[in-house]
Tab-separated table of C-alpha atoms in Angstrom:
chain	number	residue	atom	x	y	z
A	3	UNK	CA	-24.408	-28.866	-4.496
A	4	UNK	CA	-25.189	-26.136	-1.970
A	5	UNK	CA	-22.020	-25.504	0.683
A	6	UNK	CA	-22.413	-26.919	4.144
A	7	UNK	CA	-23.006	-24.027	6.603
A	8	UNK	CA	-21.253	-24.260	10.011
A	9	UNK	CA	-20.114	-21.029	11.391
A	10	UNK	CA	-18.345	-23.466	14.042
A	11	UNK	CA	-15.670	-23.763	11.392
A	12	UNK	CA	-14.565	-19.798	12.042
A	13	UNK	CA	-12.817	-21.650	15.591
A	14	UNK	CA	-10.439	-23.358	12.827
A	15	UNK	CA	-9.202	-19.857	11.957
A	16	UNK	CA	-9.054	-19.238	16.039
A	17	UNK	CA	-4.796	-19.731	15.540
A	18	UNK	CA	-4.552	-17.324	12.650
A	19	UNK	CA	-6.305	-14.492	14.955
A	20	UNK	CA	-4.497	-15.127	17.916
A	21	UNK	CA	-1.048	-14.678	15.712
A	22	UNK	CA	-2.203	-11.878	13.943
A	23	UNK	CA	-3.162	-10.028	17.120
A	24	UNK	CA	0.011	-10.557	18.811
A	25	UNK	CA	1.821	-9.584	15.885
A	26	UNK	CA	0.035	-6.763	14.614
A	27	UNK	CA	-3.037	-5.748	16.173
A	28	UNK	CA	-1.780	-5.303	19.821
A	29	UNK	CA	1.364	-2.994	18.328
A	30	UNK	CA	-0.948	-1.030	16.671
A	31	UNK	CA	-2.937	-0.315	19.557
A	32	UNK	CA	-0.101	0.922	21.109
A	33	UNK	CA	0.554	2.986	18.188
A	34	UNK	CA	-2.809	4.587	18.937
A	35	UNK	CA	-2.174	4.997	22.326
A	36	UNK	CA	1.134	6.434	21.950
A	37	UNK	CA	-0.216	8.783	19.537
A	38	UNK	CA	-2.353	10.799	22.090
A	39	UNK	CA	0.793	11.418	25.089
A	40	UNK	CA	4.330	12.118	25.086
A	41	UNK	CA	6.942	10.717	26.845
A	42	UNK	CA	10.630	11.507	28.195
A	43	UNK	CA	11.648	7.546	28.536
A	44	UNK	CA	11.196	5.486	31.628
A	45	UNK	CA	8.054	4.291	30.305
A	46	UNK	CA	6.576	7.346	32.124
A	47	UNK	CA	3.624	9.203	29.571
A	48	UNK	CA	1.723	12.453	29.490
A	49	UNK	CA	-1.833	12.724	28.120
A	50	UNK	CA	-1.566	15.262	25.175
A	51	UNK	CA	-4.272	14.540	23.380
A	52	UNK	CA	-4.572	15.617	19.658
A	53	UNK	CA	-1.771	17.830	19.790
A	54	UNK	CA	0.336	15.482	17.684
A	55	UNK	CA	-2.101	14.742	15.000
A	56	UNK	CA	-2.544	18.437	14.528
A	57	UNK	CA	1.280	19.078	14.467
A	58	UNK	CA	2.038	16.645	11.751
A	59	UNK	CA	-1.101	17.510	9.561
A	60	UNK	CA	0.653	21.336	9.479
A	61	UNK	CA	4.088	19.608	9.320
A	62	UNK	CA	5.770	20.797	5.792
A	63	UNK	CA	8.155	17.962	6.212
A	64	UNK	CA	5.778	15.495	6.587
A	65	UNK	CA	4.035	16.784	3.583
A	66	UNK	CA	7.004	17.132	1.227
A	67	UNK	CA	7.783	13.577	2.233
A	68	UNK	CA	4.098	12.608	1.512
A	69	UNK	CA	4.478	14.469	-1.814
A	70	UNK	CA	7.897	12.723	-2.749
A	71	UNK	CA	6.552	9.140	-2.280
A	72	UNK	CA	3.514	9.732	-4.219
A	73	UNK	CA	5.597	10.871	-7.309
A	74	UNK	CA	8.128	8.003	-6.587
A	75	UNK	CA	5.093	5.589	-6.639
A	76	UNK	CA	3.436	6.991	-9.913
A	77	UNK	CA	6.540	6.993	-11.753
A	78	UNK	CA	7.677	3.765	-10.944
A	79	UNK	CA	4.086	2.295	-11.517
A	80	UNK	CA	4.011	4.614	-14.669
A	81	UNK	CA	7.192	2.882	-16.153
A	82	UNK	CA	7.080	-1.067	-14.755
A	83	UNK	CA	3.325	-1.676	-16.045
A	84	UNK	CA	3.924	-1.216	-19.461
A	85	UNK	CA	7.695	-2.350	-19.613
A	86	UNK	CA	6.517	-5.499	-17.433
A	87	UNK	CA	3.572	-5.923	-19.848
A	88	UNK	CA	6.236	-5.606	-23.192
A	89	UNK	CA	8.469	-8.193	-21.745
A	90	UNK	CA	5.990	-10.422	-21.235
A	91	UNK	CA	4.281	-9.891	-24.453
A	92	UNK	CA	7.737	-10.658	-26.421
A	93	UNK	CA	9.090	-13.814	-24.344
A	94	UNK	CA	9.079	-17.272	-25.809
A	95	UNK	CA	5.739	-18.862	-24.841
A	96	UNK	CA	7.379	-22.700	-24.356
A	97	UNK	CA	10.446	-24.540	-24.768
A	98	UNK	CA	13.489	-24.325	-23.541
A	99	UNK	CA	13.775	-20.481	-23.909
A	100	UNK	CA	11.037	-19.533	-21.856
A	101	UNK	CA	12.076	-21.628	-18.828
A	102	UNK	CA	15.295	-20.058	-18.934
A	103	UNK	CA	13.837	-16.117	-19.616
A	104	UNK	CA	11.514	-17.393	-16.313
A	105	UNK	CA	14.711	-18.326	-14.060
A	106	UNK	CA	16.875	-14.858	-15.189
A	107	UNK	CA	13.484	-13.055	-14.606
A	108	UNK	CA	13.533	-14.434	-11.537
A	109	UNK	CA	16.993	-13.558	-9.910
A	110	UNK	CA	16.272	-10.151	-9.230
A	111	UNK	CA	13.035	-10.852	-6.957
A	112	UNK	CA	15.456	-12.979	-4.998
A	113	UNK	CA	18.273	-10.670	-3.548
A	114	UNK	CA	17.739	-8.702	-0.520
A	115	UNK	CA	16.658	-5.185	-0.694
A	116	UNK	CA	19.769	-4.363	1.124
A	117	UNK	CA	22.208	-6.070	-1.436
A	118	UNK	CA	20.023	-4.160	-4.150
A	119	UNK	CA	20.332	-1.166	-2.439
A	120	UNK	CA	24.602	-1.922	-2.237
A	121	UNK	CA	25.062	-2.965	-5.454
A	122	UNK	CA	23.514	0.403	-7.259
A	123	UNK	CA	25.256	2.639	-4.747
A	124	UNK	CA	28.901	0.846	-5.558
A	125	UNK	CA	27.735	0.860	-9.281
A	126	UNK	CA	26.895	4.305	-9.977
A	127	UNK	CA	29.891	6.019	-7.683
A	128	UNK	CA	32.163	7.597	-9.976
A	129	UNK	CA	35.357	6.388	-8.794
A	130	UNK	CA	35.281	2.975	-8.857
A	131	UNK	CA	31.414	1.968	-10.212
A	132	UNK	CA	31.045	0.653	-13.643
A	133	UNK	CA	28.055	2.777	-14.003
A	134	UNK	CA	28.970	6.081	-12.687
A	135	UNK	CA	32.868	6.021	-14.104
A	136	UNK	CA	31.277	5.072	-17.206
A	137	UNK	CA	29.454	8.038	-17.933
A	138	UNK	CA	31.834	10.590	-15.898
A	139	UNK	CA	33.925	8.985	-18.754
A	140	UNK	CA	31.953	10.181	-20.932
A	141	UNK	CA	31.416	13.830	-19.893
A	142	UNK	CA	27.749	13.178	-18.512
A	143	UNK	CA	27.994	14.828	-14.999
A	144	UNK	CA	26.260	12.219	-12.517
A	145	UNK	CA	26.925	12.293	-8.843
A	146	UNK	CA	23.941	11.003	-6.729
A	147	UNK	CA	25.114	11.995	-3.522
A	148	UNK	CA	25.448	15.417	-4.736
A	149	UNK	CA	23.121	16.347	-7.315
A	150	UNK	CA	19.096	15.240	-6.963
A	151	UNK	CA	18.109	14.680	-10.601
A	152	UNK	CA	21.162	11.962	-10.262
A	153	UNK	CA	19.761	10.322	-6.999
A	154	UNK	CA	15.966	10.041	-8.017
A	155	UNK	CA	17.020	8.507	-11.154
A	156	UNK	CA	19.504	6.061	-9.464
A	157	UNK	CA	16.521	5.120	-7.091
A	158	UNK	CA	14.272	4.750	-9.945
A	159	UNK	CA	16.340	2.881	-12.260
A	160	UNK	CA	17.304	1.125	-9.177
A	161	UNK	CA	13.610	-0.093	-8.164
A	162	UNK	CA	12.524	-0.630	-12.127
A	163	UNK	CA	15.629	-3.378	-12.491
A	164	UNK	CA	14.266	-4.757	-8.744
A	165	UNK	CA	10.865	-5.174	-9.824
A	166	UNK	CA	9.832	-5.035	-13.409
A	167	UNK	CA	10.200	-8.609	-13.466
A	168	UNK	CA	7.436	-9.157	-11.370
A	169	UNK	CA	4.715	-7.526	-13.440
A	170	UNK	CA	6.563	-9.363	-16.492
A	171	UNK	CA	6.140	-12.516	-14.668
A	172	UNK	CA	2.423	-12.018	-13.689
A	173	UNK	CA	1.867	-10.803	-17.221
A	174	UNK	CA	2.965	-13.830	-18.366
A	175	UNK	CA	1.179	-15.887	-16.628
A	176	UNK	CA	-1.846	-14.204	-17.736
A	177	UNK	CA	-0.795	-14.380	-21.188
A	178	UNK	CA	-0.348	-17.996	-20.718
A	179	UNK	CA	-4.017	-18.555	-19.444
A	180	UNK	CA	-5.730	-17.141	-22.740
A	181	UNK	CA	-6.804	-20.611	-24.360
A	182	UNK	CA	-5.537	-20.520	-28.304
A	183	UNK	CA	-8.822	-20.386	-29.908
A	184	UNK	CA	-8.804	-16.667	-29.156
A	185	UNK	CA	-6.046	-16.345	-31.388
A	186	UNK	CA	-7.462	-18.569	-34.101
A	187	UNK	CA	-10.417	-16.449	-34.387
A	188	UNK	CA	-8.583	-13.207	-34.182
A	189	UNK	CA	-6.329	-14.384	-37.298
A	190	UNK	CA	-9.925	-15.675	-38.857
A	191	UNK	CA	-11.178	-12.162	-38.347
A	192	UNK	CA	-7.470	-11.109	-39.628
A	193	UNK	CA	-7.008	-8.493	-36.552
A	194	UNK	CA	-4.041	-6.379	-36.294
A	195	UNK	CA	-1.389	-6.707	-33.549
A	196	UNK	CA	-3.062	-3.776	-31.991
A	197	UNK	CA	-6.493	-5.183	-31.858
A	198	UNK	CA	-5.411	-8.544	-30.808
A	199	UNK	CA	-3.564	-7.087	-27.727
A	200	UNK	CA	-6.632	-4.548	-27.015
A	201	UNK	CA	-9.175	-6.691	-27.301
A	202	UNK	CA	-8.000	-10.375	-25.901
A	203	UNK	CA	-4.693	-10.007	-24.119
A	204	UNK	CA	-5.602	-6.887	-22.246
A	205	UNK	CA	-8.733	-7.771	-20.742
A	206	UNK	CA	-7.644	-11.287	-19.795
A	207	UNK	CA	-4.496	-9.993	-18.325
A	208	UNK	CA	-6.966	-7.449	-16.596
A	209	UNK	CA	-6.624	-9.548	-13.237
A	210	UNK	CA	-3.750	-10.183	-12.903
A	211	UNK	CA	-2.689	-6.602	-13.830
A	212	UNK	CA	-4.357	-5.309	-10.983
A	213	UNK	CA	-2.511	-7.605	-8.456
A	214	UNK	CA	0.971	-6.194	-9.956
A	215	UNK	CA	-0.755	-2.742	-9.729
A	216	UNK	CA	-1.477	-3.017	-6.248
A	217	UNK	CA	1.854	-4.754	-5.228
A	218	UNK	CA	3.609	-2.197	-6.905
A	219	UNK	CA	2.360	0.337	-5.671
A	220	UNK	CA	2.090	-1.189	-1.970
A	221	UNK	CA	5.993	-1.891	-2.196
A	222	UNK	CA	6.677	1.456	-3.744
A	223	UNK	CA	4.831	3.440	-1.187
A	224	UNK	CA	6.282	1.709	2.038
A	225	UNK	CA	10.129	1.329	0.197
A	226	UNK	CA	13.107	2.249	2.584
A	227	UNK	CA	15.780	0.060	2.527
A	228	UNK	CA	16.734	0.479	-0.928
A	229	UNK	CA	16.677	4.039	-0.908
A	230	UNK	CA	18.093	4.743	3.086
A	231	UNK	CA	21.119	2.354	1.499
A	232	UNK	CA	21.716	4.344	-1.399
A	233	UNK	CA	21.469	8.052	-1.148
A	234	UNK	CA	20.321	7.660	2.968
A	235	UNK	CA	17.386	10.188	2.176
A	236	UNK	CA	19.902	12.793	0.431
A	237	UNK	CA	20.853	15.175	-1.031
A	238	UNK	CA	19.441	17.049	1.527
A	239	UNK	CA	16.502	15.752	1.817
A	240	UNK	CA	15.799	14.913	-1.878
A	241	UNK	CA	14.876	11.498	-1.578
A	242	UNK	CA	13.173	10.905	2.199
A	243	UNK	CA	10.581	8.808	1.249
A	244	UNK	CA	7.595	8.258	3.714
A	245	UNK	CA	9.162	5.368	5.718
A	246	UNK	CA	12.935	7.099	6.177
A	247	UNK	CA	11.361	10.219	7.062
A	248	UNK	CA	9.345	7.908	9.871
A	249	UNK	CA	12.457	6.080	11.212
A	250	UNK	CA	14.376	9.398	11.327
A	251	UNK	CA	11.469	10.904	13.385
A	252	UNK	CA	10.560	7.533	15.809
A	253	UNK	CA	14.147	5.996	15.816
A	254	UNK	CA	16.286	8.867	15.478
A	255	UNK	CA	14.883	11.661	17.676
A	256	UNK	CA	12.717	9.204	19.337
A	257	UNK	CA	9.820	11.324	19.034
A	258	UNK	CA	7.601	8.537	19.303
A	259	UNK	CA	4.268	10.608	19.721
A	260	UNK	CA	4.705	12.544	16.714
A	261	UNK	CA	6.235	9.264	14.689
A	262	UNK	CA	3.200	7.687	15.854
A	263	UNK	CA	0.663	9.718	14.870
A	264	UNK	CA	2.408	10.356	11.456
A	265	UNK	CA	1.864	6.006	11.302
A	266	UNK	CA	-1.204	6.455	11.660
A	267	UNK	CA	-1.998	9.157	8.951
A	268	UNK	CA	0.299	6.660	6.839
A	269	UNK	CA	-1.464	3.561	7.448
A	270	UNK	CA	-4.843	5.535	6.674
A	271	UNK	CA	-3.498	6.076	3.178
A	272	UNK	CA	-2.223	2.665	2.441
A	273	UNK	CA	-5.724	1.442	3.608
A	274	UNK	CA	-7.887	3.600	1.616
A	275	UNK	CA	-5.766	2.899	-1.710
A	276	UNK	CA	-5.892	-0.995	-1.317
A	277	UNK	CA	-9.618	-0.196	-0.401
A	278	UNK	CA	-10.062	0.591	-3.619
A	279	UNK	CA	-7.826	-1.186	-5.840
A	280	UNK	CA	-9.400	-4.287	-4.185
A	281	UNK	CA	-12.741	-3.072	-4.651
A	282	UNK	CA	-11.763	-2.091	-8.301
A	283	UNK	CA	-10.197	-5.936	-8.593
A	284	UNK	CA	-13.377	-7.927	-7.249
A	285	UNK	CA	-15.443	-6.163	-9.499
A	286	UNK	CA	-13.398	-6.954	-12.624
A	287	UNK	CA	-13.834	-10.271	-11.277
A	288	UNK	CA	-17.583	-10.628	-10.757
A	289	UNK	CA	-17.785	-8.683	-14.363
A	290	UNK	CA	-15.734	-11.540	-15.652
A	291	UNK	CA	-17.422	-14.338	-14.754
B	14	UNK	CA	-0.570	-3.376	29.926
B	15	UNK	CA	1.642	-1.163	31.516
B	16	UNK	CA	3.889	-1.317	28.091
B	17	UNK	CA	1.225	-0.379	25.900
B	18	UNK	CA	0.563	3.366	27.762
B	19	UNK	CA	-2.921	2.605	27.927
B	20	UNK	CA	-5.193	5.880	28.350
B	21	UNK	CA	-9.406	6.036	29.154
B	22	UNK	CA	-10.012	7.689	25.965
B	23	UNK	CA	-8.155	5.126	23.612
B	24	UNK	CA	-9.712	2.250	25.611
B	25	UNK	CA	-13.207	3.971	25.287
B	26	UNK	CA	-12.636	3.816	21.792
B	27	UNK	CA	-11.051	0.319	20.863
B	28	UNK	CA	-14.036	-0.708	23.169
B	29	UNK	CA	-16.552	1.054	21.031
B	30	UNK	CA	-14.899	-0.418	17.791
B	31	UNK	CA	-14.649	-4.138	19.252
B	32	UNK	CA	-18.468	-3.713	20.213
B	33	UNK	CA	-19.300	-2.690	17.343
B	34	UNK	CA	-17.461	-4.931	15.141
B	35	UNK	CA	-19.421	-7.684	17.121
B	36	UNK	CA	-22.963	-6.406	17.104
B	37	UNK	CA	-22.569	-6.413	13.094
B	38	UNK	CA	-21.137	-9.733	13.160
B	39	UNK	CA	-24.016	-11.173	15.327
B	40	UNK	CA	-26.217	-9.372	12.835
B	41	UNK	CA	-24.495	-10.725	9.695
B	42	UNK	CA	-25.296	-14.659	11.475
B	43	UNK	CA	-28.642	-13.787	13.009
B	44	UNK	CA	-29.877	-11.528	9.474
B	45	UNK	CA	-27.788	-12.399	6.938
B	46	UNK	CA	-28.620	-10.224	4.003
B	47	UNK	CA	-27.926	-10.088	0.213
B	48	UNK	CA	-25.299	-7.500	-1.336
B	49	UNK	CA	-27.060	-4.311	-2.746
B	50	UNK	CA	-25.479	-2.069	-5.200
B	51	UNK	CA	-25.347	1.324	-4.383
B	52	UNK	CA	-24.691	4.587	-5.926
B	53	UNK	CA	-20.711	3.932	-5.979
B	54	UNK	CA	-21.833	1.164	-8.488
B	55	UNK	CA	-20.494	-1.855	-6.644
B	56	UNK	CA	-21.869	-3.912	-4.461
B	57	UNK	CA	-21.534	-3.800	-0.357
B	58	UNK	CA	-23.328	-5.686	2.373
B	59	UNK	CA	-23.867	-3.695	5.973
B	60	UNK	CA	-19.807	-4.837	6.878
B	61	UNK	CA	-18.650	-3.359	4.016
B	62	UNK	CA	-20.458	-0.116	4.860
B	63	UNK	CA	-19.342	-0.397	8.106
B	64	UNK	CA	-15.622	-0.366	6.950
B	65	UNK	CA	-16.243	2.725	4.548
B	66	UNK	CA	-17.931	4.430	7.505
B	67	UNK	CA	-14.510	4.063	10.031
B	68	UNK	CA	-12.409	4.495	7.322
B	69	UNK	CA	-14.035	7.779	6.308
B	70	UNK	CA	-14.796	8.856	9.584
B	71	UNK	CA	-11.417	8.883	10.230
B	72	UNK	CA	-10.551	10.967	7.388
B	73	UNK	CA	-13.146	13.498	8.249
B	74	UNK	CA	-11.529	13.810	11.610
B	75	UNK	CA	-8.089	14.755	10.349
B	76	UNK	CA	-9.856	17.058	7.639
B	77	UNK	CA	-11.294	18.663	10.755
B	78	UNK	CA	-8.669	18.852	13.006
B	79	UNK	CA	-5.939	20.212	9.954
B	80	UNK	CA	-8.710	22.591	8.154
B	81	UNK	CA	-10.649	24.108	11.244
B	82	UNK	CA	-8.762	22.540	14.167
B	83	UNK	CA	-11.316	23.340	16.553
B	84	UNK	CA	-14.247	21.724	18.328
B	85	UNK	CA	-13.032	18.448	17.324
B	86	UNK	CA	-16.521	16.419	18.669
B	87	UNK	CA	-18.283	18.632	16.069
B	88	UNK	CA	-16.253	16.238	13.420
B	89	UNK	CA	-18.258	13.507	15.190
B	90	UNK	CA	-21.411	14.967	13.893
B	91	UNK	CA	-20.463	15.367	10.627
B	92	UNK	CA	-19.555	11.499	11.209
B	93	UNK	CA	-22.703	10.302	12.078
B	94	UNK	CA	-24.197	12.067	8.806
B	95	UNK	CA	-21.688	10.666	7.145
B	96	UNK	CA	-22.671	7.267	8.379
B	97	UNK	CA	-26.194	7.482	7.525
B	98	UNK	CA	-25.743	8.695	4.298
B	99	UNK	CA	-23.013	5.454	3.777
B	100	UNK	CA	-25.917	3.224	5.322
B	101	UNK	CA	-28.844	4.426	2.783
B	102	UNK	CA	-27.111	5.212	-0.192
B	103	UNK	CA	-23.751	3.309	-0.691
């Protein structure tokens, strides 16, 4: 049956358009306006052209933050995606324990960001935190407020703790959708465990895995609260990720112009990466069916 | 509107973007077209190609500003060439 084509139906999405315009498009336009002007408060603006963009493009501070951000996202993706798949593969497929695992895995996802940050901030403290105290007692030097490596390990482990179960839940949903017939066919062919994973499970999970990668990338690329609560961007600037730097610039120093130019470039990077992911995802779906 | 700190150049910028989107929407309704496969090996419609053009142009402008840093209007010529290439081959 052909779909009925009626362009008047577009009017039904009008409320959404108005809402998005109010909450996203108009504020974004304002940011663009700020990015080409300078202000000393009092809502008085002076035209500066593309100066802020030029300044930001040559700002070591921004490139360093971008480098740290990319490193952070790369590390957590390399850990969380394989780990999530591994957990999903080893979860009970049905019955009480399956539901039990699902509930337990959803728990970290329900905890607000700042609470996760606070938990780890205390957990890692050498004087009162279980982790910090234990490591210290074992003679391992660990102090996330002074040691760069310890700070990075802490925020990475914290993110893995918080979000791996999202990947696992998505991968589990992908695994559940594979019909038994595939496994039976594999058994008849005496396929090895690896072959089953490589040729049945992985291709069938590809769609949800792409969504997991996209979600985890976006979230980690925009992360603010957790590292801010734990390390405050320190020691020095060692864990100052993009959004922490941006907030410092926009609200701490009230440099609206440079912060606006910074935000626009940040936005463009996110936009292009999301577009690549989206294109890859839709092409995968087309290939599959 | 004063709180939005409008300037003429940014207003013109947004007017151009908005009218381009309007023109492409009208085109898509009046002359619907099937997606085609280009050099990127992905299916694109006119709208997709416009998106690739606009996003790419933003990066071309930023690269020009960062690397060359003078005569910014010339970056727009590069963008036009890029747009033509995208609409022809992507």
